[in-house]
Short mmCIF file of C-alpha atoms in Angstrom, two decimals:
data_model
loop_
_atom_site.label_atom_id
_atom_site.label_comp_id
_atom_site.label_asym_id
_atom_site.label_seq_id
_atom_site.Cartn_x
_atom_site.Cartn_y
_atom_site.Cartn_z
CA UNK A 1 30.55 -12.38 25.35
CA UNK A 2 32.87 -9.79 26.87
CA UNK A 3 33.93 -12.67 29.37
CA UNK A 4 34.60 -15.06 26.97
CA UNK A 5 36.76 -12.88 25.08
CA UNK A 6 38.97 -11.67 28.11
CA UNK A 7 39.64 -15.10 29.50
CA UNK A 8 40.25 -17.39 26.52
CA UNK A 9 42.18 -15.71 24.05
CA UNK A 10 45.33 -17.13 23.50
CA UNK A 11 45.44 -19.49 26.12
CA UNK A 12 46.02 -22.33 23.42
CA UNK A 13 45.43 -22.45 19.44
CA UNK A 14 42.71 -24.64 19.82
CA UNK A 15 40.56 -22.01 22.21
CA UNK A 16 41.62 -19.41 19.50
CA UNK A 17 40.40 -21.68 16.31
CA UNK A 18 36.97 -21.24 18.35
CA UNK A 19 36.68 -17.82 19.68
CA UNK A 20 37.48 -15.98 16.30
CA UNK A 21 35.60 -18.13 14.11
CA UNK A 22 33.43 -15.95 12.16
CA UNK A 23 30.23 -17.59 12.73
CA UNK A 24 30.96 -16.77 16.61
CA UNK A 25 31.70 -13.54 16.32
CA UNK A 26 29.49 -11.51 13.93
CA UNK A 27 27.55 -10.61 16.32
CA UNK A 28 29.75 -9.11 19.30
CA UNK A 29 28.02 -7.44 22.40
CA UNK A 30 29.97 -5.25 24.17
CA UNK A 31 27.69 -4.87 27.15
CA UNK A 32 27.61 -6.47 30.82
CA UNK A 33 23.76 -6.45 31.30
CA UNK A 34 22.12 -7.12 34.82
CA UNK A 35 18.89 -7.91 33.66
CA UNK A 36 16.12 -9.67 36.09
CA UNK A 37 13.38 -10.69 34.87
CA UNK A 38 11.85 -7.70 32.30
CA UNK A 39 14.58 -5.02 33.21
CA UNK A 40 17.68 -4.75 31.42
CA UNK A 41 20.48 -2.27 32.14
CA UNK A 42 24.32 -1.73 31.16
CA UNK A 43 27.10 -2.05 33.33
CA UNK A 44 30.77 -0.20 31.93
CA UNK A 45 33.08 -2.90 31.01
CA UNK A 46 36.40 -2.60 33.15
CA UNK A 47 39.02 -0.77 32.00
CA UNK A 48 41.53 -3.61 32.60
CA UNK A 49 39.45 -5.64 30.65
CA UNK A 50 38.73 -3.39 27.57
CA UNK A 51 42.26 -2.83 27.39
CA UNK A 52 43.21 -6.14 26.83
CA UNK A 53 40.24 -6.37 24.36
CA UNK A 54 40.94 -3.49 22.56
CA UNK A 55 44.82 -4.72 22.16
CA UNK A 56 44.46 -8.08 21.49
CA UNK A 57 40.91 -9.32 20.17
CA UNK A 58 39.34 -6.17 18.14
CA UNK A 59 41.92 -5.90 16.12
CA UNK A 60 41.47 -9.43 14.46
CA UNK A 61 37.93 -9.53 14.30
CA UNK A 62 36.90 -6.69 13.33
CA UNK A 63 36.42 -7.31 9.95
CA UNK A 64 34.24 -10.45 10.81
CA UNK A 65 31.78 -8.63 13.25
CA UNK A 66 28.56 -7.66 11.46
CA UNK A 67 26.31 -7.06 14.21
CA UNK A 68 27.65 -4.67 17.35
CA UNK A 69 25.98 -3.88 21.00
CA UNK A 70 27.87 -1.00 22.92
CA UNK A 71 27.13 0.94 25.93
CA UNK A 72 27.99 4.73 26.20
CA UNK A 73 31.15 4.53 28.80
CA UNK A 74 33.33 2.32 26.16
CA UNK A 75 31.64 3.13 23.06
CA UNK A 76 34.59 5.68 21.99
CA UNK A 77 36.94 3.10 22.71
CA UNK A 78 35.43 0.68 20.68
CA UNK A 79 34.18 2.04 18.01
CA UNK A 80 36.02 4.84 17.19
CA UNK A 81 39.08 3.24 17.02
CA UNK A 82 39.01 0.46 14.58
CA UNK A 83 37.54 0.81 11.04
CA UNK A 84 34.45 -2.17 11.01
CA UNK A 85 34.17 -2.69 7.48
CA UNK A 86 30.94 -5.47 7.74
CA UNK A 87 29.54 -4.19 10.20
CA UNK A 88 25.71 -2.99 9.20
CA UNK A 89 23.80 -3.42 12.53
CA UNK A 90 23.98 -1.39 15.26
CA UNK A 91 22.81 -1.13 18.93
CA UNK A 92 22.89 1.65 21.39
CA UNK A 93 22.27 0.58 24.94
CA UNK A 94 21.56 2.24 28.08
CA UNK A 95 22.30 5.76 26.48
CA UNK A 96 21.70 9.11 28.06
CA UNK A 97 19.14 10.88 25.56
CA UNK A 98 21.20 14.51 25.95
CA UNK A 99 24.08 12.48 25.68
CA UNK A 100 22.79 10.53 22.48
CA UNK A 101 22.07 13.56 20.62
CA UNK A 102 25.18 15.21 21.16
CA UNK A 103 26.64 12.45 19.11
CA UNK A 104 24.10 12.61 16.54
CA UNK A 105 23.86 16.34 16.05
CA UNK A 106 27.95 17.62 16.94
CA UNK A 107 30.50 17.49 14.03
CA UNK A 108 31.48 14.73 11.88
CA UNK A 109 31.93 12.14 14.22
CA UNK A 110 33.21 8.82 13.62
CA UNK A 111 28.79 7.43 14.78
CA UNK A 112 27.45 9.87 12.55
CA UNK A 113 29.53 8.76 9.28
CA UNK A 114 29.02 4.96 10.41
CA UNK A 115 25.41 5.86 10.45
CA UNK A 116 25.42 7.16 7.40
CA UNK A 117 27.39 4.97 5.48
CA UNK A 118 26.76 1.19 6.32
CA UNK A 119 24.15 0.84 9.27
CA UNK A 120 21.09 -0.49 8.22
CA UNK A 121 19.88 -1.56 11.20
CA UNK A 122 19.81 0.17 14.12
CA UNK A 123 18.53 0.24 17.59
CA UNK A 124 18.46 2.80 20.18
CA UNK A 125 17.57 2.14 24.11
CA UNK A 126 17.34 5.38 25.86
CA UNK A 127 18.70 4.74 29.90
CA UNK A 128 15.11 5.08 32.48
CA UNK A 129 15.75 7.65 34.95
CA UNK A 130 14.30 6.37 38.39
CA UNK A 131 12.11 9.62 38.02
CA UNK A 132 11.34 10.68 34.64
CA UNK A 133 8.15 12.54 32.67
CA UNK A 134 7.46 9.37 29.99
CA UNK A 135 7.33 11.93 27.39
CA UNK A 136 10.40 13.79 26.09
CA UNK A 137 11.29 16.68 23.27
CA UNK A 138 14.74 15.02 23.54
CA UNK A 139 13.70 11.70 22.00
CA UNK A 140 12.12 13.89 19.03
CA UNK A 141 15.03 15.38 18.50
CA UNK A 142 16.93 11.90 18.27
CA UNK A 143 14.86 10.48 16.27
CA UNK A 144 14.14 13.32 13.55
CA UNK A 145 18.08 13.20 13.48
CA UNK A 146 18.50 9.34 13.17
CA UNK A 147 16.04 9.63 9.74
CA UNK A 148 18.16 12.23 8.61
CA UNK A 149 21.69 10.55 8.91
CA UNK A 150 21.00 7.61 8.40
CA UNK A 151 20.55 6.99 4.28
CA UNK A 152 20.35 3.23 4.18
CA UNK A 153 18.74 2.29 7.20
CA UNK A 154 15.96 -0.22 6.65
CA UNK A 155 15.16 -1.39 10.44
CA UNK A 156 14.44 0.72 13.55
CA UNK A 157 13.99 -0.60 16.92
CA UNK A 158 13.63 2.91 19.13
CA UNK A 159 13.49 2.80 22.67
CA UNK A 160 11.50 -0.34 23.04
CA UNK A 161 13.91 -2.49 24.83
CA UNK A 162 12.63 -1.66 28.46
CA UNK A 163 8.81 -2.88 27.69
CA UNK A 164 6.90 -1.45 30.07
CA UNK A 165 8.39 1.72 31.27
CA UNK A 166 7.67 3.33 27.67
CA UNK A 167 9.36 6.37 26.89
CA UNK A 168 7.14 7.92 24.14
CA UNK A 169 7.94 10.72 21.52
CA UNK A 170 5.56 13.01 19.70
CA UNK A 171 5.86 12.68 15.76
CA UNK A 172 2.63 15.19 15.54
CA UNK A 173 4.25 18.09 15.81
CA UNK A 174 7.25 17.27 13.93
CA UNK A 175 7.60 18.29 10.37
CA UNK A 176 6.81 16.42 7.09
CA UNK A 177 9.99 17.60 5.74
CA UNK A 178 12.43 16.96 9.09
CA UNK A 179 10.81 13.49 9.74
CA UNK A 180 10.87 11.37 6.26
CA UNK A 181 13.16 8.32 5.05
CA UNK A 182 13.43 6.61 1.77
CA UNK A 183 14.30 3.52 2.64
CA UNK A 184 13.23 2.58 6.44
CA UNK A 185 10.79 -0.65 6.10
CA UNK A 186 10.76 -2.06 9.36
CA UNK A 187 9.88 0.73 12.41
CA UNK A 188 9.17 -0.66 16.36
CA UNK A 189 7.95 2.81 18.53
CA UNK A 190 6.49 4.09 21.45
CA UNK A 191 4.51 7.46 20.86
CA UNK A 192 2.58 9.30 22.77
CA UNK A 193 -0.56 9.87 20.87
CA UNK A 194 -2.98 8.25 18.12
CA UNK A 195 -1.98 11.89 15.95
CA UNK A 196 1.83 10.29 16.51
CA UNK A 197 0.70 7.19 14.87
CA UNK A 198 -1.39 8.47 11.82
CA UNK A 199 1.38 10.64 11.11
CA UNK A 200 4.10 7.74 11.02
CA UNK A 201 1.50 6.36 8.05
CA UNK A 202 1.00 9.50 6.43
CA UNK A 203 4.03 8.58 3.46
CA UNK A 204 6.64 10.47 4.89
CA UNK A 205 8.39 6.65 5.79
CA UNK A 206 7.94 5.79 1.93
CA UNK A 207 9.12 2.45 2.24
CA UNK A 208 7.60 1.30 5.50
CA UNK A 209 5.94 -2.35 5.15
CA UNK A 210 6.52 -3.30 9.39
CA UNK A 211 4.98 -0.91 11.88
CA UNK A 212 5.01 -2.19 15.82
CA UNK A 213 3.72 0.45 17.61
CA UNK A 214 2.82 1.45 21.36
CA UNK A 215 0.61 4.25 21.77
CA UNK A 216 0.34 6.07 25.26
CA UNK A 217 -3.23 7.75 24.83
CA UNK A 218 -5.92 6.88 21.70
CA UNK A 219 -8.27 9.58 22.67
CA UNK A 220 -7.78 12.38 20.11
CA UNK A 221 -7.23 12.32 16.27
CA UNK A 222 -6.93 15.73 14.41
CA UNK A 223 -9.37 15.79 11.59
CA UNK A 224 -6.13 17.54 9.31
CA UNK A 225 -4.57 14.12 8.81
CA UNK A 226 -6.27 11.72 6.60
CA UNK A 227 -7.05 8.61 7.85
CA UNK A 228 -8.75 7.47 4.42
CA UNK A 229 -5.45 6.63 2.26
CA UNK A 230 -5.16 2.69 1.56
CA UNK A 231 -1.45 1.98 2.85
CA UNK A 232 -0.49 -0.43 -0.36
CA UNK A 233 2.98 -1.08 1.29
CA UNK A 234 1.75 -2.00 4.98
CA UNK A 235 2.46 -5.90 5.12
CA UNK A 236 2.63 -6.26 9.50
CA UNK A 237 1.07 -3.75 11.91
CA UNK A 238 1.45 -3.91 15.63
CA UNK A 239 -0.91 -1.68 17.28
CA UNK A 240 -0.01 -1.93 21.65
CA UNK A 241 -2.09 0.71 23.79
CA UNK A 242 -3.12 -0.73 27.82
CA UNK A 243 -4.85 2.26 28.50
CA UNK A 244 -8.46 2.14 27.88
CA UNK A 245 -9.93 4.35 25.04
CA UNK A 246 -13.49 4.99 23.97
CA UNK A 247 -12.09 5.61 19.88
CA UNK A 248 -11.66 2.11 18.53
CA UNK A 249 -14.56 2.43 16.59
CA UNK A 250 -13.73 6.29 15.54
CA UNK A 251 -9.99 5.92 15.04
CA UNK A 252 -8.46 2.27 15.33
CA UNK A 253 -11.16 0.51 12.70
CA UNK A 254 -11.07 3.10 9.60
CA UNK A 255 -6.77 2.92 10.12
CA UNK A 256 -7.27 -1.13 9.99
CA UNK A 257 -9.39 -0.50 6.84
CA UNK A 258 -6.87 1.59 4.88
CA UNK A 259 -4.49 -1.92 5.40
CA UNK A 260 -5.35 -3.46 2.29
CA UNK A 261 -2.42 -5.78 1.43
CA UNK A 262 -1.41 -6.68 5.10
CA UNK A 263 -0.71 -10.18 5.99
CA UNK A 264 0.01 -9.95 9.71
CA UNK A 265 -2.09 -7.86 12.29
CA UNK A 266 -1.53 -7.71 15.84
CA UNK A 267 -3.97 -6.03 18.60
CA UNK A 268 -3.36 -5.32 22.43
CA UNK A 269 -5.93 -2.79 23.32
CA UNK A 270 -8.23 -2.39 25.97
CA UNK A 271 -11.46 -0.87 24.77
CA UNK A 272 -14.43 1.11 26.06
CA UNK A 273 -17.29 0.64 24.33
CA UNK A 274 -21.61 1.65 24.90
CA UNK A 275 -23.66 -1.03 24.05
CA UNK A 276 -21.35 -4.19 24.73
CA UNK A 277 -18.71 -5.45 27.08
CA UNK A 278 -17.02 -7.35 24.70
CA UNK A 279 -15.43 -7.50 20.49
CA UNK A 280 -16.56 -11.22 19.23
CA UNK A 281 -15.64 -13.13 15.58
CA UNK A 282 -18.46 -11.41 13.77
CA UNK A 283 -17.66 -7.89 14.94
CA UNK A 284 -14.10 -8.42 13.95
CA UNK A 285 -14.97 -10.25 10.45
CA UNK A 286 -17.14 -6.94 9.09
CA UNK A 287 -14.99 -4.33 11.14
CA UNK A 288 -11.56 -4.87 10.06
CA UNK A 289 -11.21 -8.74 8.65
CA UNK A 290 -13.20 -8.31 5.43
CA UNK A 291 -11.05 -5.34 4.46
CA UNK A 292 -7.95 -7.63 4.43
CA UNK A 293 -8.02 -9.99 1.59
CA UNK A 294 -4.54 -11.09 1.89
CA UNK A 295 -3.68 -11.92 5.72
CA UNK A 296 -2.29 -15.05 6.89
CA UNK A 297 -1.64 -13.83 10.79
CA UNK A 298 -4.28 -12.58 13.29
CA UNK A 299 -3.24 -12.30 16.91
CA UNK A 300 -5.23 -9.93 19.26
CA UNK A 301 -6.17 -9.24 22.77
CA UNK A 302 -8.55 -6.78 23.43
CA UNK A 303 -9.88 -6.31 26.78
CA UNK A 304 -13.89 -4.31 26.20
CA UNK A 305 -15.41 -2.55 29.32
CA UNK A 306 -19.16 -1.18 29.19
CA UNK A 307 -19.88 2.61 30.30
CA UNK A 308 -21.96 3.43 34.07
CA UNK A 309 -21.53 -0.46 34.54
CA UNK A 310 -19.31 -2.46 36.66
CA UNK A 311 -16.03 -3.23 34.64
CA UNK A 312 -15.88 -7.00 33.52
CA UNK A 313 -12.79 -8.09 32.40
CA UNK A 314 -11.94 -11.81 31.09
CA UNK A 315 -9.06 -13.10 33.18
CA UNK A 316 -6.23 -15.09 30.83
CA UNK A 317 -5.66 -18.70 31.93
CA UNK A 318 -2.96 -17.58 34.71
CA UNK A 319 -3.22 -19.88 37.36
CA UNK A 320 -2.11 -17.00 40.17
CA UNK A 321 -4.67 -14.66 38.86
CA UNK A 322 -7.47 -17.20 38.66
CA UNK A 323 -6.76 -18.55 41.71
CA UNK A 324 -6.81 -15.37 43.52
CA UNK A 325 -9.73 -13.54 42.52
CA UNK A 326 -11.99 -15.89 40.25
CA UNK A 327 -12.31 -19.02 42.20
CA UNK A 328 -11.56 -17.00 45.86
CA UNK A 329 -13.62 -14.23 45.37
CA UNK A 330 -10.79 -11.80 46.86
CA UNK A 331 -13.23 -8.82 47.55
CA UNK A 332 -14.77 -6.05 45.09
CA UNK A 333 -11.31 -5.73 43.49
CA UNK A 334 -12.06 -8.78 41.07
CA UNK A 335 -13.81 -7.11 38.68
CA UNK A 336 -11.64 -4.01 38.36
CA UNK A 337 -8.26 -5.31 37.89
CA UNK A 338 -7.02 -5.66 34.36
CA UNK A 339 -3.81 -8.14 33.92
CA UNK A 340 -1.46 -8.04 30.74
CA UNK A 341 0.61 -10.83 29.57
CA UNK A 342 3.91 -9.49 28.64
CA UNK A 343 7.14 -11.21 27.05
CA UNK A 344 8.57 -12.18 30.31
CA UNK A 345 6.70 -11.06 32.97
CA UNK A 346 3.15 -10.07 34.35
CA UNK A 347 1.21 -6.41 34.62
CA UNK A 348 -1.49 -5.39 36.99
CA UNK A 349 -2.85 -2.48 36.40
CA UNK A 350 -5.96 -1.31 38.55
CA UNK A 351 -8.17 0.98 37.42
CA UNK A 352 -10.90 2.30 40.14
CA UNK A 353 -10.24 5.81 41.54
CA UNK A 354 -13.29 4.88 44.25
CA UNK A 355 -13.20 3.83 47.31
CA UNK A 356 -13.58 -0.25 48.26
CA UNK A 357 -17.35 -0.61 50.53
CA UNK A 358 -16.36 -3.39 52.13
CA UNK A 359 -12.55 -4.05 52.66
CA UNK A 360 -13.00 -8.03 53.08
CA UNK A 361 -10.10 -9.81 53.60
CA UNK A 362 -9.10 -13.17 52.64
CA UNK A 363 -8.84 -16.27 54.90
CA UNK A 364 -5.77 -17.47 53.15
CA UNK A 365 -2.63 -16.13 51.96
CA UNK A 366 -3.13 -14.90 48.20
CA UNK A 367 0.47 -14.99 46.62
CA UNK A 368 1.22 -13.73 43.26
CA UNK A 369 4.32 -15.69 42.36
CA UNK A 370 5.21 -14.06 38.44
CA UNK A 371 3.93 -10.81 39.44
CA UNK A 372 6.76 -8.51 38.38
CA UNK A 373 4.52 -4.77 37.65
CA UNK A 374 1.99 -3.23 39.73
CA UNK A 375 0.58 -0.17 38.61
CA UNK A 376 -1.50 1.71 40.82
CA UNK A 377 -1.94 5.42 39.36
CA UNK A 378 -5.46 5.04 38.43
CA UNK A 379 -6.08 3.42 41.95
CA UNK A 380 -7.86 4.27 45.13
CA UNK A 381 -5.51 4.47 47.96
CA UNK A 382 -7.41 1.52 49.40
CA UNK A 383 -6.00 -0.90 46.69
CA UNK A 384 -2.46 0.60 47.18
CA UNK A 385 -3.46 -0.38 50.67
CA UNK A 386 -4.28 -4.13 49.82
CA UNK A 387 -1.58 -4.80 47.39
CA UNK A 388 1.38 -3.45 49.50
CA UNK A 389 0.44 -4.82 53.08
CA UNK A 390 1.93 -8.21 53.47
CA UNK A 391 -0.74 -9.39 54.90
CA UNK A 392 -3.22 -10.99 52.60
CA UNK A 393 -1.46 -10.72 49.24
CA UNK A 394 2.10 -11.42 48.79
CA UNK A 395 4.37 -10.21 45.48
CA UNK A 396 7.80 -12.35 45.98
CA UNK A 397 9.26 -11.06 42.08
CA UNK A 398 7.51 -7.50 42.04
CA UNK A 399 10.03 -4.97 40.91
CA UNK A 400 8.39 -2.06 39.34
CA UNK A 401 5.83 0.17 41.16
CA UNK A 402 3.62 2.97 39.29
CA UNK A 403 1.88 4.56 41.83
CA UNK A 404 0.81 8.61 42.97
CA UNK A 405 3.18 9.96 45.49
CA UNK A 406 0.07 11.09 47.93
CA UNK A 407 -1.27 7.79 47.84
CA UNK A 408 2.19 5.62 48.49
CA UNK A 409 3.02 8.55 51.43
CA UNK A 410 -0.54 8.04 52.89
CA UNK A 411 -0.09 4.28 52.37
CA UNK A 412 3.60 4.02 54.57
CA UNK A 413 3.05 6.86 56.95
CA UNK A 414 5.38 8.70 55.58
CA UNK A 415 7.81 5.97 54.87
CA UNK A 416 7.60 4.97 58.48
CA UNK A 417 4.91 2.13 58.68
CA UNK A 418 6.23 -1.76 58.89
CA UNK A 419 3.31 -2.85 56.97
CA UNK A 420 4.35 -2.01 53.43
CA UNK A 421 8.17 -2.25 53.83
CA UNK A 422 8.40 -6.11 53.13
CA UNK A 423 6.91 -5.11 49.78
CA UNK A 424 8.40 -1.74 49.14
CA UNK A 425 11.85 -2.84 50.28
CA UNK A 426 12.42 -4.97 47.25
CA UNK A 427 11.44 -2.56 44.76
CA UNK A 428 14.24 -1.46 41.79
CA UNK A 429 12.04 0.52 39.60
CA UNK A 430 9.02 3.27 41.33
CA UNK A 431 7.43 5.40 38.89
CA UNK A 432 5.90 8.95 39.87
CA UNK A 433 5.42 11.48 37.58
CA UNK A 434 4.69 14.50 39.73
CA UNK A 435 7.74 16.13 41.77
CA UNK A 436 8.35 15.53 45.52
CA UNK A 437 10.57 15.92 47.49
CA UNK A 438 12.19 13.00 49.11
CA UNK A 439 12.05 12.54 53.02
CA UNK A 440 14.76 11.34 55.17
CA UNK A 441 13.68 8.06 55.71
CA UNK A 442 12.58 7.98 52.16
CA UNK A 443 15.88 5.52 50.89
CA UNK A 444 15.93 3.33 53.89
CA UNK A 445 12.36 2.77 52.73
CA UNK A 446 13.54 1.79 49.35
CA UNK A 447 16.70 0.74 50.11
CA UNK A 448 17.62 -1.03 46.27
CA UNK A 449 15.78 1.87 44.48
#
């Protein structure tokens, strides 16, 4: 859009006639994005080019654009100096969180009365440090202070944009009275634990009839919130969590219960579970179903494993993924390795901290060709092993690496190895929570990182 603008104004009437039509240019995006595949990030707009924007094309549109996508290093420029009187929807891309709050929380600025006055809906994507704890007081903070500005906001999208690489807050430990809103009905989150969700549901959103939700870790519930109140005004629920729990039974089915008038559930869990390795029709009929008189939507896809048993998991109907393990037999890994359809992309995530008995290797060349996210921290070193060797499997798309920092330094010899540096070379994203301290050799390892 921010092309488009630069090179055709004014070149003739006609080009004009078409750029500032209004149905063009309600919804302006002031962002260069380099997104591949999954990943999207910002890129400033140049200054020659902003200038000529700001001069000659903001000034008569601006009353046109209802819809506006800025990024941080032109957002002064844009916003603040031009009064958008339609506007109502707002996005804030590739932000800093310190730098984020500093708007939100610092003096009347011209964001915070904008906020206040006409956005009513609003969405916030937070910029991924390469290295970065998932959890942050800092996103609290921002979001406890986007409920309180904002006074007519009906529709929240926070920090959801990057998919995978969730960045989670804690609502558990914020207070009733600092975390409310009147008139929010539509809410899309990442939290950090099943407390964070109950308390999103506990009426302090009073309005809320949309909840898509991602929650890190379902493995505790505090018995002070009550998980017994029938949520009248719940219409959709999203409920996203791809780390296995053992509390569907204990926490997820009495929330579903309390969803009386909903008319569209969605489930992505992965589920541990005693007596049975899987959740059929019947189960989900008298669990949740039955208690749900009025939905029209059902979508789910929950993966069940069985405790002190080897972990079965039924494969989707990916051709790579079938291919490679199912009908090949690729080794012990088979059974153990859990992949998630995503909106544009594929997951693995392996789960076995043991070692492999027999490393058998495959005859033929197994090639994952949409694999885009490999995540590794609940791996033995011998799958990091398998996975980044070019030698049996091959990942031409994969981007995004989660993996312990003992078990990728074991893996490369210290970044030194030939093996693993097809693989690792073309890497933009590596996730590693705990702190290290980068070798020499550690960025001509990674060199795109």
């Amino acid at each position: 859009m921010v092309d488009v603008l630069y090179s055709l104004v004014d070149i003739n009437e006609r080009f004009n006639r078409l750029i500032f039509n209004p149905l063009y240019i309600y919804n302006l995006d002031m962002t260069i994005i380099t997104t591949k595949l999954i990943f999207r990030h910002s890129l400033s707009i140049d200054n020659q080019i902003l200038d000529r924007i700001c001069e000659d094309v903001l000034p008569r549109i601006r009353h046109h654009v209802n819809k506006l996508t800025l990024e941080p290093n032109s957002m002064e420029r844009i916003l603040y100096s031009f009064n958008y009187s339609q506007l109502y929807s707002l996005s804030l891309v590739d932000f800093q969180e310190e730098m984020l709050l500093q708007y939100l929380t610092e003096g009347d600025t011209i964001l915070r009365n904008l906020l206040a006055e006409q956005i009513t809906d609003l969405t916030i994507d937070i910029h991924i440090k390469l290295i970065s704890p998932p959890l942050s007081k800092t996103l609290s903070n921002i979001f406890v202070s986007i409920l309180s500005i904002c006074k007519r906001l009906n529709h929240l999208n926070f920090c959801q944009l990057s998919n995978y690489r969730c960045l989670s807050i804690e609502i558990y430990n914020l207070s009733l009275t600092s975390c409310m809103s009147s008139t929010l009905r539509t809410l899309i989150i990442n939290v950090e634990t099943f407390n964070d969700c109950l308390c999103l549901l506990d009426g302090r959103l009073q309005c809320l009839s949309t909840l898509i939700i991602h929650v890190e870790d379902i493995s505790i519930a505090s018995s002070t919130i009550d998980n017994t109140k029938k949520l009248l005004k719940l219409k959709h629920f999203s409920l996203i969590s791809f780390n296995r729990t053992d509390k569907y039974d204990n926490f997820v089915v009495p929330l579903l219960r309390r969803m009386i008038n909903l008319e569209e559930l969605k489930l992505y869990l992965s589920i541990l579970r005693i007596n049975s390795t899987y959740v059929n029709g019947v189960q989900l009929y008298d669990d949740i179903l039955i208690y749900m008189p009025r939905l029209k939507k059902f979508y789910f896809c929950i993966e069940a494993s069985v405790y002190n048993k080897d972990i079965r998991i039924d494969l989707p109907s990916n051709e790579d993924i079938q291919n490679s393990f199912m009908q090949r037999g690729y080794g012990p890994i088979g059974s153990y390795i859990q992949p998630i359809l995503i909106e544009r992309g594929i997951k693995l995530h392996i789960t076995n901290n043991k070692p492999q008995k027999e490393k058998q290797k495959s005859s033929t060349l197994i090639i994952f060709r949409h694999l885009v996210i490999l995540d590794l921290i609940d791996a033995h070193i011998d799958y990091a092993e398998q996975f980044l060797f070019d030698k049996n499997i091959h990942l031409p798309r994969l981007l995004y690496l989660r993996i312990r920092y003992e078990s990728l330094r074991m893996v490369t010899n210290n970044f030194t190895n030939d093996e693993a540096r097809l693989t690792c070379g073309k890497l933009k994203y590596l996730e590693i929570h705990e702190p290290f301290v980068r070798p020499k050799n550690f960025h001509e390892y990674f060199p795109v990182l």
